[in-house]
Each structure stands twice: as C-alpha cells, then as structure tokens.
Amino acid sequence: MSTPMVTAHPPLRVALVEDDRIEAERAIAALRAAGHEVEWFTEGVQFMSEVREARHELFLFDWHLPDTEGTALVGWVHRSVGRRAPIIIFSRFDDDERIVEALAVGADDYIIKPTSATVLLARIAAVTRRFQGAATAPLRVEFGPYRIDGASRELSRDGERIELQPKEFDLAWYLFLHRDRLVRREELVAAIWGRDLGGSARTLDTHLYTLRRKLMFAENGLRLSNVYREGYRLELAPAAAGASGD
C-alpha cells in the first residue's frame, strides 16, 4: 500500500530544534516532501541566538536538548520572538505530567516520538488551523507574592508595581517562567542578549544583582540560587516551601 501524499497548504517556514540526527532527518524529509521550508538547529542556545529576526511560522522542539529543554524554548519564543506561530513539543515520554507541563508553559501540541510522517503533517495542519482561528491570551506568571505579565511587561509584588529596565524585565520573565529549574548561564545570555554580547558574564552578573535588589527575593519567600559554574534556579525559600506544604 502506498503512503498517502500530504501536501502543505499553505507551505510553512519551520524551525526544528532536535539534537538526534535520525529523528531530525526523518522530520525534515516529511516536512520538505509536503512543501515546507525547514531550518534545523541542534541546540537551544544556537536556536535562540539565530532566530530573533526570522519569520518562522511553526516551531518544533524536542523536549530534551544538550543545553536546555524544549519547554524553556517555548517561553523564550513567547517573550522574545512574539507569539506569531504555533509550537509543538516532541518527546519520547507519554505520561500525563509531561503533556500537561508542555501545554501549561504554552506549547500548542505534544507529539510522542517516533511518529509517522502522515500523522506529523496532520497534527501540524490541525494545530495551524487552531492557531490561526484563535485569539491568544497574554501569558502571566504568579509565584509567591509576585505577578509578572508578559504582555504588558509589568511585574508586581503584593499588587505593587516594581519598575524594571527592559533587560531586567526580560531576565525576570525568563527566570519566573522557568522557576524551579536550573537555568544555565549561557542559556540566559542567549535568551536575553544573543550570542554577540561582549562581556556577557559581567553584564549578566550586574543585571542579576540589580534584580535581586529591586525584587527582594529573600525578604519575600523566594530564593535565586547561584549554582557554581552552572547557572541559576529561582525557587521558594525552604521556610516558604515548607509552609506551603502544610
């Protein structure tokens, strides 16, 4: 039996972030056969550094990447590229918790690997139709007494707005969106400034120092941990975490 031909209508410009060459080549072949244009990235930092000015119409992210997670890239696209295109997460995990997490951070669909070319193209067509026909609500994150709104670019603590500079807000947004997860330094630099930032280590440290001072994490039940030579983790402070579990 011959495989049914699925044609792209209309063709899309697709960004694929997948470190597994076999999986990537399988997806690229299916997408190009359907008329789509594909740009392939093997790492999250590479993707974040190169797509700021691109006009992709679909994003396909593997969950596990060498330097970050696909769920982290979802938040970055919403914040830095703009919510102009649907996002699909690929993963070998088929448990409900993973699916819920991917959708909760803003992915539009979740596909379990491996999948056939026809199913992949059908899911892309379906999510594209849903995306084009639906209004997108602005993203907001609440953590402890803090509320951060990605649409209005406002951050408040206990209802009181805190003034932040543009890069300070971008940094806060990324950390709040990926709270409770280790965010590597190079991931932060790529997400906020891109690959060409000169003196990135000092610049990042300066912004984090200012952010700690303005937001007063420790006084309000949060902790921004510095994991030596690795990165940062925004989380509830131990006392606050214990109280929330009572």
PDB file of C-alpha atoms in Angstrom:
ATOM      1  CA  MET A   1       0.000   0.000   0.000  1.00  0.00           C
ATOM      2  CA  SER A   2       1.406   3.390  -0.931  1.00  0.00           C
ATOM      3  CA  THR A   3       1.757   6.140   1.641  1.00  0.00           C
ATOM      4  CA  PRO A   4      -0.834   8.887   1.110  1.00  0.00           C
ATOM      5  CA  MET A   5       0.633  12.143  -0.098  1.00  0.00           C
ATOM      6  CA  VAL A   6       0.089  15.097   2.205  1.00  0.00           C
ATOM      7  CA  THR A   7       0.673  18.484   0.645  1.00  0.00           C
ATOM      8  CA  ALA A   8       1.321  21.713   2.515  1.00  0.00           C
ATOM      9  CA  HIS A   9      -1.386  24.332   2.186  1.00  0.00           C
ATOM     10  CA  PRO A  10      -0.001  26.824   2.616  1.00  0.00           C
ATOM     11  CA  PRO A  11       3.702  25.926   2.981  1.00  0.00           C
ATOM     12  CA  LEU A  12       5.268  26.994   6.254  1.00  0.00           C
ATOM     13  CA  ARG A  13       8.710  28.130   7.340  1.00  0.00           C
ATOM     14  CA  VAL A  14       9.550  25.742  10.173  1.00  0.00           C
ATOM     15  CA  ALA A  15      12.189  25.950  12.911  1.00  0.00           C
ATOM     16  CA  LEU A  16      13.137  22.461  14.116  1.00  0.00           C
ATOM     17  CA  VAL A  17      15.251  22.082  17.275  1.00  0.00           C
ATOM     18  CA  GLU A  18      16.296  18.436  17.571  1.00  0.00           C
ATOM     19  CA  ASP A  19      19.717  17.034  18.538  1.00  0.00           C
ATOM     20  CA  ASP A  20      19.035  13.470  17.355  1.00  0.00           C
ATOM     21  CA  ARG A  21      20.154  13.382  13.722  1.00  0.00           C
ATOM     22  CA  ILE A  22      17.992  10.392  12.784  1.00  0.00           C
ATOM     23  CA  GLU A  23      14.849  11.964  14.247  1.00  0.00           C
ATOM     24  CA  ALA A  24      15.692  15.315  12.665  1.00  0.00           C
ATOM     25  CA  GLU A  25      16.289  13.851   9.209  1.00  0.00           C
ATOM     26  CA  ARG A  26      13.012  11.918   9.413  1.00  0.00           C
ATOM     27  CA  ALA A  27      11.065  15.068  10.318  1.00  0.00           C
ATOM     28  CA  ILE A  28      12.858  17.203   7.726  1.00  0.00           C
ATOM     29  CA  ALA A  29      12.127  14.701   4.966  1.00  0.00           C
ATOM     30  CA  ALA A  30       8.423  14.657   5.833  1.00  0.00           C
ATOM     31  CA  LEU A  31       8.196  18.433   6.077  1.00  0.00           C
ATOM     32  CA  ARG A  32      10.049  19.126   2.838  1.00  0.00           C
ATOM     33  CA  ALA A  33       8.061  16.486   0.965  1.00  0.00           C
ATOM     34  CA  ALA A  34       4.955  18.421   1.979  1.00  0.00           C
ATOM     35  CA  GLY A  35       6.426  21.666   0.677  1.00  0.00           C
ATOM     36  CA  HIS A  36       7.524  23.210   3.973  1.00  0.00           C
ATOM     37  CA  GLU A  37      10.821  25.060   4.399  1.00  0.00           C
ATOM     38  CA  VAL A  38      12.853  23.799   7.379  1.00  0.00           C
ATOM     39  CA  GLU A  39      15.656  25.384   9.392  1.00  0.00           C
ATOM     40  CA  TRP A  40      17.313  22.831  11.682  1.00  0.00           C
ATOM     41  CA  PHE A  41      19.056  23.574  14.997  1.00  0.00           C
ATOM     42  CA  THR A  42      20.729  21.006  17.247  1.00  0.00           C
ATOM     43  CA  GLU A  43      20.931  23.101  20.442  1.00  0.00           C
ATOM     44  CA  GLY A  44      18.700  25.555  22.249  1.00  0.00           C
ATOM     45  CA  VAL A  45      21.356  28.253  22.625  1.00  0.00           C
ATOM     46  CA  GLN A  46      22.101  28.124  18.891  1.00  0.00           C
ATOM     47  CA  PHE A  47      18.391  28.467  18.149  1.00  0.00           C
ATOM     48  CA  MET A  48      17.898  31.436  20.496  1.00  0.00           C
ATOM     49  CA  SER A  49      20.949  33.182  19.072  1.00  0.00           C
ATOM     50  CA  GLU A  50      19.914  32.919  15.431  1.00  0.00           C
ATOM     51  CA  VAL A  51      16.131  33.253  15.133  1.00  0.00           C
ATOM     52  CA  ARG A  52      15.368  36.672  16.626  1.00  0.00           C
ATOM     53  CA  GLU A  53      14.814  38.324  13.247  1.00  0.00           C
ATOM     54  CA  ALA A  54      13.488  35.224  11.473  1.00  0.00           C
ATOM     55  CA  ARG A  55       9.864  34.850  10.441  1.00  0.00           C
ATOM     56  CA  HIS A  56       9.137  31.239  11.272  1.00  0.00           C
ATOM     57  CA  GLU A  57       5.538  30.103  11.064  1.00  0.00           C
ATOM     58  CA  LEU A  58       5.915  26.904  13.106  1.00  0.00           C
ATOM     59  CA  PHE A  59       8.274  25.782  15.885  1.00  0.00           C
ATOM     60  CA  LEU A  60       9.058  22.120  16.588  1.00  0.00           C
ATOM     61  CA  PHE A  61      11.059  21.494  19.782  1.00  0.00           C
ATOM     62  CA  ASP A  62      12.473  18.276  21.160  1.00  0.00           C
ATOM     63  CA  TRP A  63      11.927  18.049  24.929  1.00  0.00           C
ATOM     64  CA  HIS A  64      15.486  17.019  25.850  1.00  0.00           C
ATOM     65  CA  LEU A  65      18.308  19.027  24.279  1.00  0.00           C
ATOM     66  CA  PRO A  66      22.030  19.071  25.148  1.00  0.00           C
ATOM     67  CA  ASP A  67      21.917  22.533  26.720  1.00  0.00           C
ATOM     68  CA  THR A  68      18.307  23.139  27.754  1.00  0.00           C
ATOM     69  CA  GLU A  69      14.766  21.792  27.473  1.00  0.00           C
ATOM     70  CA  GLY A  70      12.169  22.344  24.786  1.00  0.00           C
ATOM     71  CA  THR A  71       9.771  23.733  27.369  1.00  0.00           C
ATOM     72  CA  ALA A  72      12.261  26.514  28.094  1.00  0.00           C
ATOM     73  CA  LEU A  73      12.345  27.417  24.408  1.00  0.00           C
ATOM     74  CA  VAL A  74       8.554  27.734  24.381  1.00  0.00           C
ATOM     75  CA  GLY A  75       8.708  30.533  26.932  1.00  0.00           C
ATOM     76  CA  TRP A  76      11.590  32.198  25.122  1.00  0.00           C
ATOM     77  CA  VAL A  77       9.657  32.268  21.843  1.00  0.00           C
ATOM     78  CA  HIS A  78       6.640  33.810  23.559  1.00  0.00           C
ATOM     79  CA  ARG A  79       8.762  36.508  25.113  1.00  0.00           C
ATOM     80  CA  SER A  80      11.495  37.261  22.572  1.00  0.00           C
ATOM     81  CA  VAL A  81      10.171  36.284  19.155  1.00  0.00           C
ATOM     82  CA  GLY A  82       6.499  37.031  19.670  1.00  0.00           C
ATOM     83  CA  ARG A  83       3.501  34.712  19.749  1.00  0.00           C
ATOM     84  CA  ARG A  84       3.091  34.625  15.988  1.00  0.00           C
ATOM     85  CA  ALA A  85       3.308  30.883  15.329  1.00  0.00           C
ATOM     86  CA  PRO A  86       2.232  27.570  16.862  1.00  0.00           C
ATOM     87  CA  ILE A  87       4.688  25.499  18.881  1.00  0.00           C
ATOM     88  CA  ILE A  88       4.826  21.705  19.088  1.00  0.00           C
ATOM     89  CA  ILE A  89       6.873  19.722  21.609  1.00  0.00           C
ATOM     90  CA  PHE A  90       8.337  16.324  20.679  1.00  0.00           C
ATOM     91  CA  SER A  91       9.106  13.771  23.390  1.00  0.00           C
ATOM     92  CA  ARG A  92       9.503  10.044  23.945  1.00  0.00           C
ATOM     93  CA  PHE A  93       7.643  10.402  27.241  1.00  0.00           C
ATOM     94  CA  ASP A  94       3.937   9.624  27.079  1.00  0.00           C
ATOM     95  CA  ASP A  95       2.994  10.333  30.706  1.00  0.00           C
ATOM     96  CA  ASP A  96       0.273  12.821  31.542  1.00  0.00           C
ATOM     97  CA  GLU A  97       2.552  15.014  33.685  1.00  0.00           C
ATOM     98  CA  ARG A  98       4.854  15.783  30.750  1.00  0.00           C
ATOM     99  CA  ILE A  99       1.976  16.544  28.436  1.00  0.00           C
ATOM    100  CA  VAL A 100       0.348  18.842  30.991  1.00  0.00           C
ATOM    101  CA  GLU A 101       3.656  20.638  31.645  1.00  0.00           C
ATOM    102  CA  ALA A 102       4.274  21.246  27.937  1.00  0.00           C
ATOM    103  CA  LEU A 103       0.802  22.652  27.402  1.00  0.00           C
ATOM    104  CA  ALA A 104       0.957  24.686  30.614  1.00  0.00           C
ATOM    105  CA  VAL A 105       4.087  26.574  29.511  1.00  0.00           C
ATOM    106  CA  GLY A 106       2.402  27.469  26.220  1.00  0.00           C
ATOM    107  CA  ALA A 107       3.020  24.684  23.697  1.00  0.00           C
ATOM    108  CA  ASP A 108       0.138  24.205  21.281  1.00  0.00           C
ATOM    109  CA  ASP A 109       0.538  20.443  20.917  1.00  0.00           C
ATOM    110  CA  TYR A 110       2.575  17.499  22.183  1.00  0.00           C
ATOM    111  CA  ILE A 111       3.714  14.666  19.922  1.00  0.00           C
ATOM    112  CA  ILE A 112       5.142  11.389  21.205  1.00  0.00           C
ATOM    113  CA  LYS A 113       8.171  10.148  19.256  1.00  0.00           C
ATOM    114  CA  PRO A 114       8.520   8.339  16.982  1.00  0.00           C
ATOM    115  CA  THR A 115       5.566   9.260  14.822  1.00  0.00           C
ATOM    116  CA  SER A 116       4.787   8.687  11.165  1.00  0.00           C
ATOM    117  CA  ALA A 117       5.134  11.377   8.540  1.00  0.00           C
ATOM    118  CA  THR A 118       1.412  11.400   7.814  1.00  0.00           C
ATOM    119  CA  VAL A 119       0.491  11.813  11.491  1.00  0.00           C
ATOM    120  CA  LEU A 120       3.101  14.556  11.935  1.00  0.00           C
ATOM    121  CA  LEU A 121       1.767  16.516   8.961  1.00  0.00           C
ATOM    122  CA  ALA A 122      -1.838  16.027  10.038  1.00  0.00           C
ATOM    123  CA  ARG A 123      -1.071  17.317  13.549  1.00  0.00           C
ATOM    124  CA  ILE A 124       0.754  20.319  12.069  1.00  0.00           C
ATOM    125  CA  ALA A 125      -2.214  21.111   9.828  1.00  0.00           C
ATOM    126  CA  ALA A 126      -4.617  20.834  12.773  1.00  0.00           C
ATOM    127  CA  VAL A 127      -2.591  22.993  15.152  1.00  0.00           C
ATOM    128  CA  THR A 128      -2.053  25.606  12.436  1.00  0.00           C
ATOM    129  CA  ARG A 129      -5.797  25.843  11.822  1.00  0.00           C
ATOM    130  CA  ARG A 130      -6.484  26.183  15.561  1.00  0.00           C
ATOM    131  CA  PHE A 131      -3.784  28.792  15.968  1.00  0.00           C
ATOM    132  CA  GLN A 132      -4.932  30.930  13.051  1.00  0.00           C
ATOM    133  CA  GLY A 133      -8.531  30.847  14.239  1.00  0.00           C
ATOM    134  CA  ALA A 134      -7.966  31.560  17.926  1.00  0.00           C
ATOM    135  CA  ALA A 135      -7.056  34.712  19.815  1.00  0.00           C
ATOM    136  CA  THR A 136      -4.046  34.234  22.036  1.00  0.00           C
ATOM    137  CA  ALA A 137      -4.303  35.279  25.654  1.00  0.00           C
ATOM    138  CA  PRO A 138      -1.292  37.079  27.143  1.00  0.00           C
ATOM    139  CA  LEU A 139       0.933  34.992  29.362  1.00  0.00           C
ATOM    140  CA  ARG A 140       1.091  35.710  33.074  1.00  0.00           C
ATOM    141  CA  VAL A 141       3.087  34.016  35.810  1.00  0.00           C
ATOM    142  CA  GLU A 142       2.368  34.134  39.540  1.00  0.00           C
ATOM    143  CA  PHE A 143       4.940  32.858  42.030  1.00  0.00           C
ATOM    144  CA  GLY A 144       4.821  33.658  45.712  1.00  0.00           C
ATOM    145  CA  PRO A 145       3.742  37.299  46.104  1.00  0.00           C
ATOM    146  CA  TYR A 146       4.971  38.134  42.585  1.00  0.00           C
ATOM    147  CA  ARG A 147       2.929  38.514  39.407  1.00  0.00           C
ATOM    148  CA  ILE A 148       4.601  39.070  36.055  1.00  0.00           C
ATOM    149  CA  ASP A 149       2.718  39.850  32.849  1.00  0.00           C
ATOM    150  CA  GLY A 150       4.491  39.205  29.575  1.00  0.00           C
ATOM    151  CA  ALA A 151       2.000  41.201  27.506  1.00  0.00           C
ATOM    152  CA  SER A 152       2.034  44.439  29.489  1.00  0.00           C
ATOM    153  CA  ARG A 153       5.651  43.888  30.636  1.00  0.00           C
ATOM    154  CA  GLU A 154       4.728  44.621  34.226  1.00  0.00           C
ATOM    155  CA  LEU A 155       5.938  42.943  37.401  1.00  0.00           C
ATOM    156  CA  SER A 156       4.284  43.464  40.754  1.00  0.00           C
ATOM    157  CA  ARG A 157       4.795  42.250  44.321  1.00  0.00           C
ATOM    158  CA  ASP A 158       1.713  42.043  46.537  1.00  0.00           C
ATOM    159  CA  GLY A 159      -0.073  44.201  43.969  1.00  0.00           C
ATOM    160  CA  GLU A 160       2.571  46.949  43.915  1.00  0.00           C
ATOM    161  CA  ARG A 161       4.280  47.510  40.581  1.00  0.00           C
ATOM    162  CA  ILE A 162       8.074  47.360  40.506  1.00  0.00           C
ATOM    163  CA  GLU A 163       9.831  49.410  37.832  1.00  0.00           C
ATOM    164  CA  LEU A 164      12.341  47.425  35.795  1.00  0.00           C
ATOM    165  CA  GLN A 165      14.566  48.300  32.874  1.00  0.00           C
ATOM    166  CA  PRO A 166      13.816  46.358  29.642  1.00  0.00           C
ATOM    167  CA  LYS A 167      16.632  43.819  30.061  1.00  0.00           C
ATOM    168  CA  GLU A 168      15.837  43.446  33.761  1.00  0.00           C
ATOM    169  CA  PHE A 169      12.253  42.588  32.865  1.00  0.00           C
ATOM    170  CA  ASP A 170      13.388  40.114  30.194  1.00  0.00           C
ATOM    171  CA  LEU A 171      15.660  38.422  32.725  1.00  0.00           C
ATOM    172  CA  ALA A 172      12.942  38.317  35.392  1.00  0.00           C
ATOM    173  CA  TRP A 173      10.421  36.927  32.890  1.00  0.00           C
ATOM    174  CA  TYR A 174      12.750  34.127  31.836  1.00  0.00           C
ATOM    175  CA  LEU A 175      13.583  33.167  35.421  1.00  0.00           C
ATOM    176  CA  PHE A 176       9.948  33.253  36.575  1.00  0.00           C
ATOM    177  CA  LEU A 177       8.756  31.322  33.534  1.00  0.00           C
ATOM    178  CA  HIS A 178      11.315  28.601  34.242  1.00  0.00           C
ATOM    179  CA  ARG A 179      11.150  28.657  38.026  1.00  0.00           C
ATOM    180  CA  ASP A 180      12.255  25.555  39.937  1.00  0.00           C
ATOM    181  CA  ARG A 181      14.608  24.603  37.104  1.00  0.00           C
ATOM    182  CA  LEU A 182      18.334  25.139  36.723  1.00  0.00           C
ATOM    183  CA  VAL A 183      18.821  27.754  34.008  1.00  0.00           C
ATOM    184  CA  ARG A 184      22.378  27.706  32.668  1.00  0.00           C
ATOM    185  CA  ARG A 185      24.317  30.938  32.294  1.00  0.00           C
ATOM    186  CA  GLU A 186      24.834  30.507  28.558  1.00  0.00           C
ATOM    187  CA  GLU A 187      21.110  29.861  28.149  1.00  0.00           C
ATOM    188  CA  LEU A 188      20.288  33.125  29.927  1.00  0.00           C
ATOM    189  CA  VAL A 189      22.788  35.110  27.864  1.00  0.00           C
ATOM    190  CA  ALA A 190      21.455  33.677  24.596  1.00  0.00           C
ATOM    191  CA  ALA A 191      17.829  34.211  25.633  1.00  0.00           C
ATOM    192  CA  ILE A 192      18.253  37.830  26.746  1.00  0.00           C
ATOM    193  CA  TRP A 193      21.144  39.234  24.706  1.00  0.00           C
ATOM    194  CA  GLY A 194      22.020  36.794  21.948  1.00  0.00           C
ATOM    195  CA  ARG A 195      25.375  35.293  21.077  1.00  0.00           C
ATOM    196  CA  ASP A 196      27.274  38.529  20.327  1.00  0.00           C
ATOM    197  CA  LEU A 197      27.085  40.155  23.756  1.00  0.00           C
ATOM    198  CA  GLY A 198      30.513  41.444  24.742  1.00  0.00           C
ATOM    199  CA  GLY A 199      31.464  40.977  28.391  1.00  0.00           C
ATOM    200  CA  SER A 200      28.391  38.817  28.884  1.00  0.00           C
ATOM    201  CA  ALA A 201      29.485  37.356  32.222  1.00  0.00           C
ATOM    202  CA  ARG A 202      29.870  40.761  33.896  1.00  0.00           C
ATOM    203  CA  THR A 203      26.712  42.106  32.266  1.00  0.00           C
ATOM    204  CA  LEU A 204      24.663  39.131  33.413  1.00  0.00           C
ATOM    205  CA  ASP A 205      26.021  39.340  36.956  1.00  0.00           C
ATOM    206  CA  THR A 206      25.266  43.068  37.128  1.00  0.00           C
ATOM    207  CA  HIS A 207      21.679  42.600  35.984  1.00  0.00           C
ATOM    208  CA  LEU A 208      21.110  39.740  38.407  1.00  0.00           C
ATOM    209  CA  TYR A 209      22.495  41.821  41.280  1.00  0.00           C
ATOM    210  CA  THR A 210      20.127  44.682  40.395  1.00  0.00           C
ATOM    211  CA  LEU A 211      17.210  42.295  40.015  1.00  0.00           C
ATOM    212  CA  ARG A 212      17.825  40.774  43.466  1.00  0.00           C
ATOM    213  CA  ARG A 213      17.991  44.249  44.984  1.00  0.00           C
ATOM    214  CA  LYS A 214      14.800  45.507  43.332  1.00  0.00           C
ATOM    215  CA  LEU A 215      12.685  42.388  43.820  1.00  0.00           C
ATOM    216  CA  MET A 216      13.947  41.495  47.327  1.00  0.00           C
ATOM    217  CA  PHE A 217      13.526  37.752  46.823  1.00  0.00           C
ATOM    218  CA  ALA A 218      14.839  36.671  50.222  1.00  0.00           C
ATOM    219  CA  GLU A 219      12.514  39.026  52.110  1.00  0.00           C
ATOM    220  CA  ASN A 220       9.501  37.685  50.207  1.00  0.00           C
ATOM    221  CA  GLY A 221       9.874  33.926  50.386  1.00  0.00           C
ATOM    222  CA  LEU A 222      11.870  33.249  47.221  1.00  0.00           C
ATOM    223  CA  ARG A 223      15.467  32.317  46.583  1.00  0.00           C
ATOM    224  CA  LEU A 224      17.559  32.875  43.448  1.00  0.00           C
ATOM    225  CA  SER A 225      20.239  30.240  43.894  1.00  0.00           C
ATOM    226  CA  ASN A 226      23.607  30.548  42.194  1.00  0.00           C
ATOM    227  CA  VAL A 227      24.731  27.033  41.253  1.00  0.00           C
ATOM    228  CA  TYR A 228      28.511  27.300  40.957  1.00  0.00           C
ATOM    229  CA  ARG A 229      29.713  27.266  37.341  1.00  0.00           C
ATOM    230  CA  GLU A 230      26.311  26.026  36.206  1.00  0.00           C
ATOM    231  CA  GLY A 231      23.602  28.670  36.413  1.00  0.00           C
ATOM    232  CA  TYR A 232      20.677  29.863  38.499  1.00  0.00           C
ATOM    233  CA  ARG A 233      17.483  28.482  39.978  1.00  0.00           C
ATOM    234  CA  LEU A 234      14.534  30.606  41.117  1.00  0.00           C
ATOM    235  CA  GLU A 235      12.602  28.719  43.803  1.00  0.00           C
ATOM    236  CA  LEU A 236      10.689  29.043  47.018  1.00  0.00           C
ATOM    237  CA  ALA A 237      12.946  29.537  50.018  1.00  0.00           C
ATOM    238  CA  PRO A 238      12.995  26.451  52.315  1.00  0.00           C
ATOM    239  CA  ALA A 239      10.788  28.016  55.016  1.00  0.00           C
ATOM    240  CA  ALA A 240       8.225  29.202  52.458  1.00  0.00           C
ATOM    241  CA  ALA A 241       8.249  25.827  50.684  1.00  0.00           C
ATOM    242  CA  GLY A 242       7.633  24.048  53.964  1.00  0.00           C
ATOM    243  CA  ALA A 243       4.786  26.361  54.901  1.00  0.00           C
ATOM    244  CA  SER A 244       3.099  25.863  51.532  1.00  0.00           C
ATOM    245  CA  GLY A 245       3.085  22.119  52.066  1.00  0.00           C
ATOM    246  CA  ASP A 246       1.349  22.264  55.495  1.00  0.00           C
TER     247      ASP A 246
END
